[in-house]
Short mmCIF file of C-alpha atoms in Angstrom, two decimals:
data_model
loop_
_atom_site.label_atom_id
_atom_site.label_comp_id
_atom_site.label_asym_id
_atom_site.label_seq_id
_atom_site.Cartn_x
_atom_site.Cartn_y
_atom_site.Cartn_z
CA UNK I 62 92.76 18.74 -9.51
CA UNK I 63 92.24 22.44 -8.76
CA UNK I 64 88.87 24.09 -8.19
CA UNK I 65 87.86 27.57 -9.33
CA UNK I 66 84.55 29.45 -9.07
CA UNK I 67 82.88 32.46 -10.65
CA UNK I 68 79.17 33.29 -10.70
CA UNK I 69 76.53 35.76 -11.87
CA UNK I 70 77.80 36.15 -15.43
CA UNK I 71 74.38 37.40 -16.64
CA UNK I 72 75.15 36.42 -20.22
CA UNK I 73 73.27 37.53 -23.33
CA UNK I 74 75.58 36.43 -26.14
CA UNK I 75 73.03 36.55 -28.98
CA UNK I 76 70.96 39.42 -27.61
CA UNK I 77 73.46 41.76 -25.99
CA UNK I 78 72.36 43.41 -22.77
CA UNK I 79 75.07 45.88 -21.73
CA UNK I 80 76.11 45.25 -18.13
CA UNK I 81 78.25 48.38 -17.83
CA UNK I 82 75.10 50.35 -16.99
CA UNK I 83 75.56 48.81 -13.54
CA UNK I 84 79.01 50.36 -13.11
CA UNK I 85 82.53 50.47 -14.50
CA UNK I 86 83.39 47.10 -12.95
CA UNK I 87 81.31 45.50 -15.71
CA UNK I 88 83.37 47.05 -18.55
CA UNK I 89 84.73 44.16 -20.64
CA UNK I 90 84.08 41.87 -17.68
CA UNK I 91 83.85 38.72 -19.79
CA UNK I 92 87.34 39.36 -21.21
CA UNK I 93 88.67 39.59 -17.65
CA UNK I 94 86.93 36.35 -16.63
CA UNK I 95 88.30 34.54 -19.68
CA UNK I 96 91.84 35.70 -18.91
CA UNK I 97 91.53 34.51 -15.32
CA UNK I 98 90.64 31.02 -16.57
CA UNK I 99 93.43 30.70 -19.12
CA UNK I 100 95.63 28.64 -16.79
CA UNK I 101 92.85 26.19 -15.87
CA UNK I 102 93.79 22.62 -16.79
CA UNK I 103 91.52 20.10 -18.51
CA UNK I 104 90.89 18.16 -15.27
CA UNK I 105 90.33 21.23 -13.10
CA UNK I 106 86.81 22.17 -12.00
CA UNK I 107 85.13 25.53 -12.68
CA UNK I 108 82.01 26.11 -10.58
CA UNK I 109 79.36 28.61 -11.69
CA UNK I 110 76.78 29.24 -8.97
CA UNK I 111 73.86 30.65 -10.88
CA UNK I 112 72.54 33.71 -12.73
CA UNK I 113 74.25 32.52 -15.88
CA UNK I 114 71.96 33.91 -18.59
CA UNK I 115 69.29 36.56 -19.10
CA UNK I 116 67.48 34.23 -21.52
CA UNK I 117 63.86 33.31 -20.87
CA UNK I 118 63.89 29.95 -22.68
CA UNK I 119 66.36 27.09 -22.92
CA UNK I 120 66.74 27.54 -26.68
CA UNK I 121 67.60 31.20 -26.16
CA UNK I 122 70.12 30.25 -23.46
CA UNK I 123 72.03 27.76 -25.63
CA UNK I 124 74.52 30.34 -27.03
CA UNK I 125 75.30 31.37 -23.46
CA UNK I 126 75.77 27.74 -22.40
CA UNK I 127 78.01 27.15 -25.41
CA UNK I 128 80.07 30.18 -24.38
CA UNK I 129 80.52 28.71 -20.88
CA UNK I 130 81.40 25.39 -22.46
CA UNK I 131 84.40 27.00 -24.17
CA UNK I 132 86.04 27.76 -20.84
CA UNK I 133 88.92 25.50 -19.86
CA UNK I 134 88.29 22.66 -17.42
CA UNK I 135 85.14 20.86 -16.37
CA UNK I 136 82.33 23.33 -15.80
CA UNK I 137 79.62 22.67 -13.20
CA UNK I 138 76.59 24.96 -13.09
CA UNK I 139 73.62 25.45 -10.81
CA UNK I 140 70.54 27.64 -11.03
CA UNK I 141 70.20 31.27 -9.93
CA UNK I 142 67.12 33.41 -9.36
CA UNK I 143 67.44 35.03 -12.82
CA UNK I 144 67.87 31.75 -14.70
CA UNK I 145 64.27 31.66 -15.96
CA UNK I 146 65.36 29.47 -18.90
CA UNK I 147 66.17 26.61 -16.47
CA UNK I 148 62.85 24.72 -16.57
CA UNK I 149 63.92 21.15 -15.84
CA UNK I 150 67.20 19.42 -15.07
CA UNK I 151 66.79 16.70 -17.71
CA UNK I 152 66.33 19.23 -20.52
CA UNK I 153 69.16 21.41 -19.19
CA UNK I 154 71.59 18.50 -19.08
CA UNK I 155 70.66 17.45 -22.61
CA UNK I 156 71.47 20.97 -23.87
CA UNK I 157 74.89 21.29 -22.23
CA UNK I 158 78.09 21.25 -24.28
CA UNK I 159 80.92 18.79 -23.62
CA UNK I 160 82.63 18.97 -20.23
CA UNK I 161 79.75 20.98 -18.77
CA UNK I 162 77.56 19.56 -16.01
CA UNK I 163 74.54 20.72 -14.03
CA UNK I 164 73.59 20.03 -10.42
CA UNK I 165 70.11 20.60 -9.05
CA UNK I 166 69.28 19.18 -5.63
CA UNK I 167 71.77 16.37 -6.30
CA UNK I 168 75.52 15.97 -6.71
CA UNK I 169 78.30 14.90 -9.06
CA UNK I 170 81.58 13.26 -8.10
CA UNK I 171 84.91 14.07 -9.78
CA UNK I 172 87.71 11.96 -8.34
CA UNK I 173 87.75 12.71 -4.61
CA UNK I 174 85.65 15.88 -4.91
CA UNK I 175 81.84 15.84 -4.70
CA UNK I 176 79.99 18.93 -5.93
CA UNK I 177 76.46 19.47 -4.61
CA UNK I 178 74.09 22.20 -5.75
CA UNK I 179 70.79 23.96 -5.17
CA UNK I 180 69.45 27.46 -5.72
CA UNK I 181 68.56 28.27 -2.11
CA UNK I 182 66.57 31.32 -1.02
CA UNK I 183 67.09 34.51 0.96
CA UNK I 184 67.35 33.96 4.71
CA UNK I 185 66.10 37.54 5.17
CA UNK I 186 62.83 37.08 3.26
CA UNK I 187 60.32 36.97 6.11
CA UNK I 188 57.20 37.24 3.93
CA UNK I 189 54.85 34.28 4.04
CA UNK I 190 55.82 33.34 0.50
CA UNK I 191 59.49 33.80 1.34
CA UNK I 192 59.27 31.54 4.37
CA UNK I 193 57.54 28.89 2.25
CA UNK I 194 60.22 29.08 -0.44
CA UNK I 195 63.02 28.96 2.13
CA UNK I 196 61.52 25.84 3.74
CA UNK I 197 61.22 24.20 0.32
CA UNK I 198 64.82 25.01 -0.51
CA UNK I 199 65.96 23.52 2.80
CA UNK I 200 64.42 20.23 1.74
CA UNK I 201 66.09 20.42 -1.66
CA UNK I 202 69.47 21.23 -0.13
CA UNK I 203 69.18 18.22 2.16
CA UNK I 204 68.25 16.05 -0.84
CA UNK I 205 71.53 17.09 -2.43
CA UNK I 206 73.46 16.35 0.76
CA UNK I 207 71.79 12.97 1.20
CA UNK I 208 72.77 12.05 -2.37
CA UNK I 209 76.32 13.12 -1.55
CA UNK I 210 76.37 10.99 1.59
CA UNK I 211 75.68 7.88 -0.48
CA UNK I 212 78.73 8.55 -2.66
CA UNK I 213 81.12 9.87 -0.05
CA UNK I 214 84.24 7.91 0.81
CA UNK I 215 86.59 8.62 3.75
CA UNK I 216 88.97 11.00 1.94
CA UNK I 217 86.41 12.77 -0.24
CA UNK I 218 85.96 16.53 -0.07
CA UNK I 219 82.56 18.18 -0.51
CA UNK I 220 81.74 21.55 -2.07
CA UNK I 221 78.20 22.92 -2.02
CA UNK I 222 77.16 25.45 -4.68
CA UNK I 223 74.23 27.63 -3.65
CA UNK I 224 73.17 30.80 -5.44
CA UNK I 225 71.82 32.73 -2.46
CA UNK I 226 74.06 33.59 0.51
CA UNK I 227 73.40 31.03 3.27
CA UNK I 228 73.60 33.66 6.02
CA UNK I 229 72.49 37.23 6.72
CA UNK I 230 74.70 40.35 6.66
CA UNK I 231 75.93 39.52 10.18
CA UNK I 232 77.02 36.06 8.99
CA UNK I 233 74.86 34.42 11.63
CA UNK I 234 73.91 30.76 11.55
CA UNK I 235 70.82 29.59 9.68
CA UNK I 236 68.97 26.31 9.04
CA UNK I 237 70.91 25.94 5.79
CA UNK I 238 74.26 26.43 7.52
CA UNK I 239 73.18 23.87 10.10
CA UNK I 240 72.69 21.40 7.25
CA UNK I 241 76.15 22.12 5.87
CA UNK I 242 77.60 21.46 9.32
CA UNK I 243 75.51 18.33 9.89
CA UNK I 244 76.78 16.78 6.64
CA UNK I 245 80.34 18.03 7.14
CA UNK I 246 80.65 20.07 3.97
CA UNK I 247 84.18 21.37 3.38
CA UNK I 248 83.43 24.49 1.36
CA UNK I 249 80.45 26.53 0.14
CA UNK I 250 80.40 28.64 -3.02
CA UNK I 251 77.67 31.27 -3.43
CA UNK I 252 76.84 34.41 -5.43
CA UNK I 253 73.81 36.69 -5.90
CA UNK I 254 75.28 39.77 -4.18
CA UNK I 255 76.09 42.78 -6.36
CA UNK I 256 76.91 46.46 -6.23
CA UNK I 257 79.60 48.69 -4.78
CA UNK I 258 77.58 49.20 -1.61
CA UNK I 259 77.10 45.50 -1.10
CA UNK I 260 78.13 44.42 2.40
CA UNK I 261 79.93 41.13 1.88
CA UNK I 262 83.13 39.32 2.70
CA UNK I 263 84.74 37.37 -0.10
CA UNK I 264 85.93 34.57 2.16
CA UNK I 265 85.06 33.54 5.69
CA UNK I 266 85.46 30.38 7.76
CA UNK I 267 82.56 29.47 10.00
CA UNK I 268 82.68 26.40 12.25
CA UNK I 269 85.33 24.82 10.06
CA UNK I 270 83.54 25.40 6.73
CA UNK I 271 85.02 27.76 4.14
CA UNK I 272 82.53 30.11 2.47
CA UNK I 273 83.40 31.83 -0.82
CA UNK I 274 81.50 34.70 -2.43
CA UNK I 275 81.99 34.44 -6.21
CA UNK I 276 79.73 37.10 -7.80
CA UNK I 277 81.95 38.30 -10.63
CA UNK I 278 81.67 42.04 -9.88
CA UNK I 279 82.54 41.38 -6.23
CA UNK I 280 85.73 39.45 -7.04
CA UNK I 281 87.13 41.72 -9.74
CA UNK I 282 85.86 39.48 -12.54
CA UNK I 283 88.50 36.88 -11.73
CA UNK I 284 87.78 33.24 -10.97
CA UNK I 285 88.27 32.44 -7.29
CA UNK I 286 90.53 29.54 -6.32
CA UNK I 287 88.66 27.28 -3.88
CA UNK I 288 90.93 25.84 -1.23
CA UNK I 289 89.65 22.54 0.17
#
């Protein structure tokens, strides 16, 4: 079983919102993503760490979810900051096409791989509201990790999907990273970062955990192979 990841698709299948206004990297970006997933096998995993659709309601997002569902492999999604259509996990799961799964403060096990997921929040948001949201997301992330711990067997590998980067631009530790280390996560997939002036590294290893940036415009609109 191989694992791939790509995030921040910002889909609007039935109500086109041109993304190329944000730069040439977005020209025909969905075609490039589709080509990068052509070799994905039926049992492989494709992780999508948020900002999936511009839709405001679940009904409006369904064409975008159906589009994701047509990708090869088993698709696992989590929520991003622009996924306003994502109102409740039960309704989201009921709307998903075949071989598409959602994680929200919990986890799903596929063979010997456990995928956890939560939206997270910006570590750099020092406003009072930002600090409150970050503290709430810490609790939700630990809920996901505690659920994982109940399922984990000795040879299992754990991937955590989080939309927001878990560290600042200096890649310093944070309470969220401390949780990943406490629960011995193997790899972390995140997105959210965009733009040609974005300061980001596509792959780093910190205290034994592999961190992968998967925002599509930052990775050349090609799914990233996750090595665990």
